[in-house]
């Protein structure tokens, strides 16, 4: 039976917005702000920018090159250029997709609930207690399942109708909301301390390898790299796309949202005297402190808070769609599954995988460490080696549709040497964390 022609994005904006939608999500707000708080503020931000430029951008371009060239989901794409042994890397991507989406959906579920609670009842001054009530247990499970139903429903709609349409409307809305919140935060008395924290790096932290490792992991997580999400989206592109330009737009937009989110979070935290709470419960920091701030702000806080959480839900949804698209398109390409059947089956699997994360915050944290600090970096390392050393002529592939660009040789050298060196070191220094997270997961499982 002849296969249907591969779907394509209907417009350039469709691809860019969907890719930006994938990049911009809970990573920019929940993960970026807790890691910034945990790692001393400005130093982390600086290293995160450095890692994005040195490691993130080259790997992003590599994913787009492989995806567009092979026009297949990750497993097939790697096998096509590298032979069947490279399928293993594709399986790692899919495994990372399952793992991340499982807990990502739990956190997204919290945001849905906060948005609704804000709308129906207003925010609670005792935000820590409220977080404790909703973070785990039957309620967390309910919202996690609801979020997975939404995600699977949108992915079932197909590339063009579901994802493209959702992103076209929702991404500009998200950015407008966060900018508005940042302007509001600037009017708060006491906000200066937040800006100082956010902009004045301490040299001690700049030289800390752990901060570097967290920055590298965050660069990958935030740009949706190292598990084939960008690769998969690029597989729906035509050959005349200017990939370097698209990479710059995606990375620029992703950074802009994280940066502006920081301009919301830190001034508010300091203005309301909540800085001490940040970092105490890493996973819950954003969800404990911001609702508290919203509650203290009175009536205006309720409105601001509702907008904030609605924007978080939007960002989480477009990111979750891209995570899910990786596993769904892999099953479609590998086993000739139809989109609807693959979505139903895999949505159920991910929903079940998320149950432990919805029941225990330590498990959720361990899953995030394992995925963000390890699997994505291993995936990015593998991809850099693949494109740098194994692929026949990645430069020609990248140059298609991008005449006038002269630095593809540099790009290839970065993939060959700099990216593997940096990621290798980072993974080495993260090894104890990895073992700790594995032990936590095993402990929860047994
Ligand atoms: N980049 C997304 C975010 O910041 C998360 C994500 C990671 C999405 C990996 C796809 C792949 O929320």
Tab-separated table of C-alpha atoms and ligand atoms in Angstrom:
chain	number	residue	atom	x	y	z
A	1	UNK	CA	0.000	0.000	0.000
A	2	UNK	CA	1.381	3.403	-0.920
A	3	UNK	CA	2.020	5.717	2.018
A	4	UNK	CA	0.473	9.124	2.022
A	5	UNK	CA	2.862	11.961	1.157
A	6	UNK	CA	4.556	13.342	4.246
A	7	UNK	CA	2.700	16.291	5.695
A	8	UNK	CA	4.346	19.688	5.456
A	9	UNK	CA	4.039	22.969	7.273
A	10	UNK	CA	1.782	25.192	5.233
A	11	UNK	CA	3.746	28.379	5.894
A	12	UNK	CA	7.167	29.385	7.142
A	13	UNK	CA	5.527	31.073	10.112
A	14	UNK	CA	3.791	27.785	10.884
A	15	UNK	CA	7.091	26.005	11.412
A	16	UNK	CA	8.765	28.833	13.299
A	17	UNK	CA	5.858	29.328	15.651
A	18	UNK	CA	5.527	25.619	16.324
A	19	UNK	CA	9.267	25.312	16.980
A	20	UNK	CA	9.173	28.360	19.247
A	21	UNK	CA	6.116	26.847	20.894
A	22	UNK	CA	8.116	23.710	21.576
A	23	UNK	CA	11.033	25.646	23.027
A	24	UNK	CA	8.988	28.037	25.147
A	25	UNK	CA	7.287	26.295	28.032
A	26	UNK	CA	7.614	25.350	31.672
A	27	UNK	CA	11.363	25.255	31.052
A	28	UNK	CA	11.487	29.014	30.575
A	29	UNK	CA	9.608	29.827	33.741
A	30	UNK	CA	9.445	27.000	36.242
A	31	UNK	CA	12.840	25.453	35.419
A	32	UNK	CA	14.730	28.618	34.464
A	33	UNK	CA	13.671	30.509	37.565
A	34	UNK	CA	14.321	27.723	40.029
A	35	UNK	CA	17.747	27.006	38.581
A	36	UNK	CA	18.606	30.707	38.497
A	37	UNK	CA	17.571	31.026	42.127
A	38	UNK	CA	19.425	27.890	43.138
A	39	UNK	CA	22.626	28.855	41.352
A	40	UNK	CA	23.040	32.397	42.588
A	41	UNK	CA	21.244	34.466	39.988
A	42	UNK	CA	23.244	36.391	37.421
A	43	UNK	CA	26.173	33.946	37.230
A	44	UNK	CA	23.832	31.199	36.149
A	45	UNK	CA	22.122	33.440	33.613
A	46	UNK	CA	25.495	34.341	32.094
A	47	UNK	CA	26.619	30.715	31.823
A	48	UNK	CA	23.256	29.708	30.433
A	49	UNK	CA	23.655	32.287	27.665
A	50	UNK	CA	27.200	31.046	26.997
A	51	UNK	CA	26.038	27.415	26.835
A	52	UNK	CA	23.171	28.322	24.556
A	53	UNK	CA	25.576	29.962	22.097
A	54	UNK	CA	28.426	27.459	22.286
A	55	UNK	CA	26.526	24.180	22.585
A	56	UNK	CA	22.828	24.819	22.092
A	57	UNK	CA	22.871	26.621	18.763
A	58	UNK	CA	25.203	24.163	16.981
A	59	UNK	CA	23.118	21.204	18.162
A	60	UNK	CA	19.888	22.969	17.211
A	61	UNK	CA	21.150	23.468	13.669
A	62	UNK	CA	22.303	19.838	13.624
A	63	UNK	CA	18.826	18.602	14.558
A	64	UNK	CA	17.197	20.734	11.892
A	65	UNK	CA	19.698	19.523	9.263
A	66	UNK	CA	19.160	15.838	10.051
A	67	UNK	CA	15.374	16.154	10.291
A	68	UNK	CA	14.866	18.136	7.107
A	69	UNK	CA	17.321	15.979	5.184
A	70	UNK	CA	15.894	12.625	6.202
A	71	UNK	CA	12.237	13.664	6.321
A	72	UNK	CA	11.653	11.018	8.963
A	73	UNK	CA	11.182	10.742	12.691
A	74	UNK	CA	14.409	10.389	14.719
A	75	UNK	CA	14.991	6.629	14.654
A	76	UNK	CA	14.635	6.353	10.897
A	77	UNK	CA	16.500	9.580	10.261
A	78	UNK	CA	19.565	8.430	12.186
A	79	UNK	CA	19.505	5.021	10.495
A	80	UNK	CA	19.241	6.664	7.098
A	81	UNK	CA	22.419	8.727	7.507
A	82	UNK	CA	24.334	6.530	9.912
A	83	UNK	CA	23.294	2.929	9.401
A	84	UNK	CA	21.214	0.761	11.671
A	85	UNK	CA	23.579	0.988	14.645
A	86	UNK	CA	22.652	4.624	15.086
A	87	UNK	CA	19.043	3.640	15.664
A	88	UNK	CA	20.063	3.192	19.290
A	89	UNK	CA	20.440	6.966	19.629
A	90	UNK	CA	16.938	7.353	18.194
A	91	UNK	CA	15.585	4.953	20.803
A	92	UNK	CA	17.284	7.032	23.476
A	93	UNK	CA	15.491	10.099	22.113
A	94	UNK	CA	12.133	8.389	22.278
A	95	UNK	CA	12.828	7.121	25.793
A	96	UNK	CA	13.713	10.674	26.862
A	97	UNK	CA	10.481	11.904	25.279
A	98	UNK	CA	8.428	9.434	27.300
A	99	UNK	CA	10.227	10.255	30.518
A	100	UNK	CA	10.058	14.029	30.164
A	101	UNK	CA	6.456	14.177	29.039
A	102	UNK	CA	5.369	11.941	31.920
A	103	UNK	CA	6.433	14.436	34.641
A	104	UNK	CA	6.099	17.532	32.463
A	105	UNK	CA	2.402	16.751	32.230
A	106	UNK	CA	2.148	16.584	36.017
A	107	UNK	CA	3.638	20.069	36.393
A	108	UNK	CA	1.470	21.336	33.559
A	109	UNK	CA	-1.473	19.887	35.466
A	110	UNK	CA	-0.554	22.063	38.467
A	111	UNK	CA	-0.590	25.133	36.229
A	112	UNK	CA	-4.044	24.270	34.906
A	113	UNK	CA	-5.286	23.932	38.441
A	114	UNK	CA	-3.708	27.216	39.587
A	115	UNK	CA	-5.260	29.024	36.652
A	116	UNK	CA	-8.699	27.645	37.550
A	117	UNK	CA	-8.310	28.172	41.284
A	118	UNK	CA	-7.251	31.752	40.645
A	119	UNK	CA	-10.246	32.251	38.436
A	120	UNK	CA	-12.813	30.683	40.763
A	121	UNK	CA	-11.510	31.500	44.232
A	122	UNK	CA	-8.519	33.811	44.053
A	123	UNK	CA	-5.018	32.990	45.265
A	124	UNK	CA	-4.262	31.740	48.735
A	125	UNK	CA	-1.906	33.659	51.018
A	126	UNK	CA	-0.664	30.367	52.402
A	127	UNK	CA	0.696	29.259	49.084
A	128	UNK	CA	3.103	26.704	50.526
A	129	UNK	CA	0.288	24.745	52.117
A	130	UNK	CA	-1.830	24.986	49.002
A	131	UNK	CA	1.055	23.680	46.924
A	132	UNK	CA	1.486	20.768	49.294
A	133	UNK	CA	-2.169	19.857	48.836
A	134	UNK	CA	-2.181	19.868	45.090
A	135	UNK	CA	1.329	18.813	44.083
A	136	UNK	CA	0.793	15.107	44.659
A	137	UNK	CA	-2.063	12.711	45.215
A	138	UNK	CA	-5.438	12.173	43.545
A	139	UNK	CA	-5.874	15.818	42.516
A	140	UNK	CA	-2.458	16.031	40.895
A	141	UNK	CA	-3.285	12.806	39.108
A	142	UNK	CA	-6.578	14.172	37.846
A	143	UNK	CA	-5.023	17.317	36.343
A	144	UNK	CA	-2.156	15.322	34.879
A	145	UNK	CA	-4.599	13.033	33.102
A	146	UNK	CA	-6.641	15.970	31.868
A	147	UNK	CA	-3.532	17.617	30.468
A	148	UNK	CA	-2.528	14.415	28.665
A	149	UNK	CA	-5.987	14.156	27.100
A	150	UNK	CA	-5.582	17.715	25.792
A	151	UNK	CA	-2.105	17.021	24.436
A	152	UNK	CA	-3.064	13.778	22.733
A	153	UNK	CA	-6.160	15.417	21.274
A	154	UNK	CA	-4.135	18.185	19.665
A	155	UNK	CA	-1.528	15.800	18.283
A	156	UNK	CA	-4.269	13.619	16.834
A	157	UNK	CA	-5.400	16.599	14.808
A	158	UNK	CA	-2.279	16.241	12.671
A	159	UNK	CA	0.642	18.515	12.014
A	160	UNK	CA	-1.104	21.160	10.061
A	161	UNK	CA	-4.490	21.403	11.679
A	162	UNK	CA	-3.625	20.702	15.290
A	163	UNK	CA	-0.171	21.963	16.056
A	164	UNK	CA	0.166	24.762	13.569
A	165	UNK	CA	-3.142	26.356	14.354
A	166	UNK	CA	-2.668	26.105	18.099
A	167	UNK	CA	0.780	27.707	17.928
A	168	UNK	CA	-0.265	30.488	15.601
A	169	UNK	CA	-2.763	31.792	18.096
A	170	UNK	CA	-1.187	30.916	21.385
A	171	UNK	CA	2.473	31.908	21.132
A	172	UNK	CA	2.076	35.635	20.504
A	173	UNK	CA	-0.502	35.709	23.290
A	174	UNK	CA	1.933	34.097	25.697
A	175	UNK	CA	4.687	36.593	24.983
A	176	UNK	CA	2.373	39.578	25.350
A	177	UNK	CA	1.219	38.352	28.759
A	178	UNK	CA	4.721	37.848	30.125
A	179	UNK	CA	5.905	41.272	28.911
A	180	UNK	CA	2.883	42.871	30.543
A	181	UNK	CA	3.703	41.132	33.819
A	182	UNK	CA	7.313	42.331	33.651
A	183	UNK	CA	6.177	45.922	33.241
A	184	UNK	CA	3.857	45.492	36.183
A	185	UNK	CA	6.654	43.990	38.318
A	186	UNK	CA	8.843	47.031	37.589
A	187	UNK	CA	6.345	49.274	39.347
A	188	UNK	CA	6.588	47.381	42.643
A	189	UNK	CA	8.507	49.038	45.482
A	190	UNK	CA	11.533	46.967	46.440
A	191	UNK	CA	11.963	45.459	43.002
A	192	UNK	CA	15.547	46.799	42.678
A	193	UNK	CA	16.970	44.020	44.849
A	194	UNK	CA	15.511	41.540	42.399
A	195	UNK	CA	17.183	43.227	39.466
A	196	UNK	CA	20.490	43.280	41.296
A	197	UNK	CA	20.224	39.566	41.969
A	198	UNK	CA	19.348	38.908	38.368
A	199	UNK	CA	22.071	41.097	36.801
A	200	UNK	CA	25.124	41.162	39.102
A	201	UNK	CA	27.119	37.935	38.811
A	202	UNK	CA	29.376	36.724	41.589
A	203	UNK	CA	32.681	35.324	40.380
A	204	UNK	CA	32.621	32.461	42.813
A	205	UNK	CA	29.572	31.016	41.138
A	206	UNK	CA	30.873	31.703	37.653
A	207	UNK	CA	33.683	29.261	38.371
A	208	UNK	CA	31.511	26.541	39.890
A	209	UNK	CA	31.245	23.429	37.672
A	210	UNK	CA	27.875	22.548	39.089
A	211	UNK	CA	26.488	25.875	37.934
A	212	UNK	CA	27.999	25.194	34.527
A	213	UNK	CA	26.393	21.786	34.377
A	214	UNK	CA	22.980	23.120	35.311
A	215	UNK	CA	23.400	25.857	32.709
A	216	UNK	CA	24.211	23.354	29.966
A	217	UNK	CA	21.273	21.158	30.916
A	218	UNK	CA	18.965	24.147	30.948
A	219	UNK	CA	20.188	25.290	27.525
A	220	UNK	CA	19.181	21.900	26.127
A	221	UNK	CA	15.925	21.574	28.013
A	222	UNK	CA	14.786	25.050	27.136
A	223	UNK	CA	15.592	24.699	23.430
A	224	UNK	CA	13.939	21.250	23.307
A	225	UNK	CA	17.238	19.681	22.236
A	226	UNK	CA	18.741	16.255	22.653
A	227	UNK	CA	15.633	14.150	22.195
A	228	UNK	CA	14.584	14.745	18.612
A	229	UNK	CA	11.749	17.233	19.050
A	230	UNK	CA	13.342	19.829	16.773
A	231	UNK	CA	14.505	17.056	14.448
A	232	UNK	CA	10.950	15.799	14.118
A	233	UNK	CA	9.481	19.248	13.453
A	234	UNK	CA	12.186	19.857	10.818
A	235	UNK	CA	11.206	16.627	9.079
A	236	UNK	CA	8.085	18.441	7.895
A	237	UNK	CA	10.147	21.226	6.263
A	238	UNK	CA	10.907	21.773	2.609
A	239	UNK	CA	14.487	22.053	1.370
A	240	UNK	CA	14.415	25.752	0.626
A	241	UNK	CA	14.169	26.682	4.313
A	242	UNK	CA	17.025	28.833	5.617
A	243	UNK	CA	17.986	26.704	8.619
A	244	UNK	CA	20.540	29.037	10.253
A	245	UNK	CA	18.036	31.873	10.181
A	246	UNK	CA	15.331	29.651	11.672
A	247	UNK	CA	17.724	28.506	14.398
A	248	UNK	CA	18.505	32.084	15.339
A	249	UNK	CA	14.826	33.008	15.502
A	250	UNK	CA	13.964	29.981	17.643
A	251	UNK	CA	16.860	30.504	20.064
A	252	UNK	CA	16.266	34.244	20.235
A	253	UNK	CA	12.581	33.872	21.032
A	254	UNK	CA	13.231	31.146	23.595
A	255	UNK	CA	15.830	33.272	25.343
A	256	UNK	CA	13.605	36.334	25.245
A	257	UNK	CA	10.761	34.564	27.046
A	258	UNK	CA	13.041	33.090	29.724
A	259	UNK	CA	14.753	36.433	30.207
A	260	UNK	CA	11.488	38.339	30.526
A	261	UNK	CA	10.100	35.626	32.805
A	262	UNK	CA	13.098	36.372	35.053
A	263	UNK	CA	12.116	40.029	34.956
A	264	UNK	CA	8.749	38.944	36.328
A	265	UNK	CA	9.861	36.430	38.920
A	266	UNK	CA	12.837	38.080	40.636
A	267	UNK	CA	11.520	41.614	41.177
A	268	UNK	CA	8.293	40.112	42.548
A	269	UNK	CA	10.106	37.723	44.857
A	270	UNK	CA	12.238	40.481	46.362
A	271	UNK	CA	9.469	43.052	46.448
A	272	UNK	CA	7.410	40.655	48.560
A	273	UNK	CA	10.296	39.406	50.671
A	274	UNK	CA	10.000	35.836	49.502
A	275	UNK	CA	13.568	35.302	48.301
A	276	UNK	CA	14.347	33.034	51.231
A	277	UNK	CA	11.777	30.501	50.091
A	278	UNK	CA	13.279	30.120	46.654
A	279	UNK	CA	15.436	27.064	46.337
A	280	UNK	CA	14.011	25.452	49.438
A	281	UNK	CA	11.680	23.256	47.475
A	282	UNK	CA	13.350	23.400	44.102
A	283	UNK	CA	10.518	21.746	42.263
A	284	UNK	CA	7.830	23.896	43.816
A	285	UNK	CA	9.635	27.242	44.086
A	286	UNK	CA	7.670	29.026	41.391
A	287	UNK	CA	4.375	27.544	42.525
A	288	UNK	CA	4.893	28.437	46.154
A	289	UNK	CA	6.236	31.952	45.827
A	290	UNK	CA	4.328	33.504	42.956
A	291	UNK	CA	0.812	32.659	44.172
A	292	UNK	CA	1.879	34.069	47.534
A	293	UNK	CA	2.926	37.267	45.789
A	294	UNK	CA	-0.322	37.371	43.838
A	295	UNK	CA	-2.330	36.948	47.036
A	296	UNK	CA	-0.475	39.822	48.715
A	297	UNK	CA	-1.175	42.066	45.782
A	298	UNK	CA	-4.913	41.951	46.393
A	299	UNK	CA	-7.438	42.305	43.593
A	300	UNK	CA	-4.894	43.245	40.955
A	301	UNK	CA	-2.836	40.225	41.970
A	302	UNK	CA	-5.688	37.921	41.182
A	303	UNK	CA	-5.957	39.245	37.645
A	304	UNK	CA	-2.185	39.229	37.119
A	305	UNK	CA	-1.982	35.722	38.545
A	306	UNK	CA	-4.703	34.332	36.340
A	307	UNK	CA	-2.961	35.755	33.290
A	308	UNK	CA	0.349	34.362	34.445
A	309	UNK	CA	-0.927	30.823	34.898
A	310	UNK	CA	-2.962	30.865	31.736
A	311	UNK	CA	0.204	31.821	29.869
A	312	UNK	CA	2.071	28.977	31.577
A	313	UNK	CA	-0.594	26.503	30.498
A	314	UNK	CA	-0.318	27.732	26.929
A	315	UNK	CA	3.455	27.395	26.898
A	316	UNK	CA	3.326	23.964	28.499
A	317	UNK	CA	0.784	22.720	25.998
A	318	UNK	CA	2.769	23.643	22.892
A	319	UNK	CA	5.891	22.077	24.432
A	320	UNK	CA	4.076	18.913	25.426
A	321	UNK	CA	2.717	18.621	21.904
A	322	UNK	CA	6.271	18.542	20.528
A	323	UNK	CA	7.395	15.968	23.080
A	324	UNK	CA	4.429	13.799	22.210
A	325	UNK	CA	4.939	14.308	18.478
A	326	UNK	CA	8.339	12.610	18.766
A	327	UNK	CA	6.965	9.404	20.214
A	328	UNK	CA	3.847	9.417	18.027
A	329	UNK	CA	5.655	10.031	14.741
A	330	UNK	CA	8.221	7.378	15.677
A	331	UNK	CA	5.496	4.791	16.044
A	332	UNK	CA	3.803	5.983	12.837
A	333	UNK	CA	7.033	5.689	10.841
A	334	UNK	CA	8.272	2.496	12.462
A	335	UNK	CA	5.117	0.418	12.502
A	336	UNK	CA	2.808	2.103	10.015
A	337	UNK	CA	0.448	3.162	12.765
A	338	UNK	CA	-2.203	5.720	12.014
A	339	UNK	CA	-1.857	9.039	13.858
A	340	UNK	CA	-5.050	8.602	15.862
A	341	UNK	CA	-4.224	5.079	16.993
A	342	UNK	CA	-0.634	5.950	17.876
A	343	UNK	CA	-1.822	8.993	19.858
A	344	UNK	CA	-4.359	6.992	21.853
A	345	UNK	CA	-2.007	4.154	22.636
A	346	UNK	CA	0.997	6.282	23.558
A	347	UNK	CA	-1.093	8.852	25.419
A	348	UNK	CA	-2.222	6.045	27.697
A	349	UNK	CA	1.353	4.871	28.226
A	350	UNK	CA	2.610	8.365	29.104
A	351	UNK	CA	-0.355	8.974	31.395
A	352	UNK	CA	0.523	5.810	33.322
A	353	UNK	CA	4.232	6.675	33.434
A	354	UNK	CA	3.308	9.970	35.058
A	355	UNK	CA	1.469	8.332	37.954
A	356	UNK	CA	4.613	7.920	40.128
A	357	UNK	CA	5.556	11.561	39.479
A	358	UNK	CA	2.065	12.674	40.464
A	359	UNK	CA	2.340	10.678	43.676
A	360	UNK	CA	5.768	11.700	44.933
A	361	UNK	CA	7.661	14.980	44.502
A	362	UNK	CA	11.021	13.262	44.981
A	363	UNK	CA	10.286	10.965	42.081
A	364	UNK	CA	9.318	13.946	39.972
A	365	UNK	CA	12.542	15.732	40.892
A	366	UNK	CA	14.604	12.644	40.162
A	367	UNK	CA	12.940	12.269	36.763
A	368	UNK	CA	13.773	15.914	35.965
A	369	UNK	CA	17.402	15.485	36.994
A	370	UNK	CA	17.738	12.319	34.999
A	371	UNK	CA	16.092	13.764	31.913
A	372	UNK	CA	17.357	17.355	31.963
A	373	UNK	CA	20.845	16.843	33.319
A	374	UNK	CA	21.611	13.498	31.765
A	375	UNK	CA	19.481	12.115	28.944
A	376	UNK	CA	19.254	15.347	26.938
A	377	UNK	CA	22.982	15.936	27.279
A	378	UNK	CA	23.775	12.370	26.244
A	379	UNK	CA	21.389	12.786	23.312
A	380	UNK	CA	23.010	16.085	22.308
A	381	UNK	CA	26.481	14.573	22.619
A	382	UNK	CA	25.428	11.667	20.410
A	383	UNK	CA	23.898	13.992	17.862
A	384	UNK	CA	26.984	16.225	17.733
A	385	UNK	CA	29.206	13.192	17.149
A	386	UNK	CA	26.767	11.859	14.572
A	387	UNK	CA	26.595	15.018	12.494
A	388	UNK	CA	30.224	15.980	13.122
A	389	UNK	CA	31.828	12.644	12.295
A	390	UNK	CA	29.372	10.159	10.822
A	391	UNK	CA	27.130	12.053	8.408
A	392	UNK	CA	28.592	12.284	4.934
A	393	UNK	CA	28.211	15.915	4.039
A	394	UNK	CA	26.317	17.824	6.717
A	395	UNK	CA	27.702	21.121	5.460
A	396	UNK	CA	26.088	20.679	2.044
A	397	UNK	CA	22.857	19.622	3.736
A	398	UNK	CA	22.886	22.667	6.018
A	399	UNK	CA	23.757	24.998	3.159
A	400	UNK	CA	20.700	24.024	1.105
A	401	UNK	CA	18.407	27.040	1.189
A	402	UNK	CA	21.019	29.102	3.042
A	403	UNK	CA	23.263	30.611	0.411
A	404	UNK	CA	25.564	33.355	1.634
A	405	UNK	CA	26.412	31.688	4.950
A	406	UNK	CA	30.178	31.064	5.228
A	407	UNK	CA	30.663	29.625	8.684
A	408	UNK	CA	29.381	26.074	8.231
A	409	UNK	CA	32.962	24.825	8.553
A	410	UNK	CA	33.143	26.376	12.001
A	411	UNK	CA	29.803	24.809	12.846
A	412	UNK	CA	31.122	21.393	11.930
A	413	UNK	CA	34.268	21.884	13.990
A	414	UNK	CA	32.159	22.901	16.984
A	415	UNK	CA	30.132	19.692	16.603
A	416	UNK	CA	33.305	17.625	16.259
A	417	UNK	CA	35.332	19.021	19.137
A	418	UNK	CA	33.850	21.754	21.313
A	419	UNK	CA	30.361	20.355	21.877
A	420	UNK	CA	31.495	16.803	22.733
A	421	UNK	CA	34.228	18.164	25.013
A	422	UNK	CA	31.884	20.456	26.932
A	423	UNK	CA	29.080	17.911	27.195
A	424	UNK	CA	31.489	15.143	28.136
A	425	UNK	CA	32.901	17.211	30.998
A	426	UNK	CA	29.479	18.294	32.160
A	427	UNK	CA	28.229	14.707	32.208
A	428	UNK	CA	31.321	13.621	34.085
A	429	UNK	CA	30.750	16.222	36.782
A	430	UNK	CA	27.077	15.285	36.951
A	431	UNK	CA	27.749	11.620	37.587
A	432	UNK	CA	27.033	11.736	41.299
A	433	UNK	CA	23.797	13.541	40.713
A	434	UNK	CA	22.846	10.910	38.174
A	435	UNK	CA	23.520	8.087	40.558
A	436	UNK	CA	21.583	9.892	43.262
A	437	UNK	CA	18.589	10.382	40.988
A	438	UNK	CA	18.703	6.762	39.876
A	439	UNK	CA	18.840	5.647	43.489
A	440	UNK	CA	15.858	7.873	44.331
A	441	UNK	CA	13.869	6.406	41.456
A	442	UNK	CA	14.819	2.863	42.356
A	443	UNK	CA	13.944	3.520	45.985
A	444	UNK	CA	10.513	4.790	45.008
A	445	UNK	CA	9.983	1.871	42.659
A	446	UNK	CA	10.940	-0.851	45.118
B	1	LIG	N1	11.585	23.255	25.828
B	1	LIG	C1	10.459	22.892	26.595
B	1	LIG	C2	10.288	23.885	27.740
B	1	LIG	O1	11.105	24.740	27.933
B	1	LIG	C3	10.549	21.496	27.148
B	1	LIG	C4	10.932	20.482	26.146
B	1	LIG	C5	12.083	19.736	26.312
B	1	LIG	C6	10.156	20.251	25.002
B	1	LIG	C7	12.483	18.790	25.376
B	1	LIG	C8	10.524	19.316	24.067
B	1	LIG	C9	11.693	18.593	24.262
B	1	LIG	O2	9.352	23.813	28.475
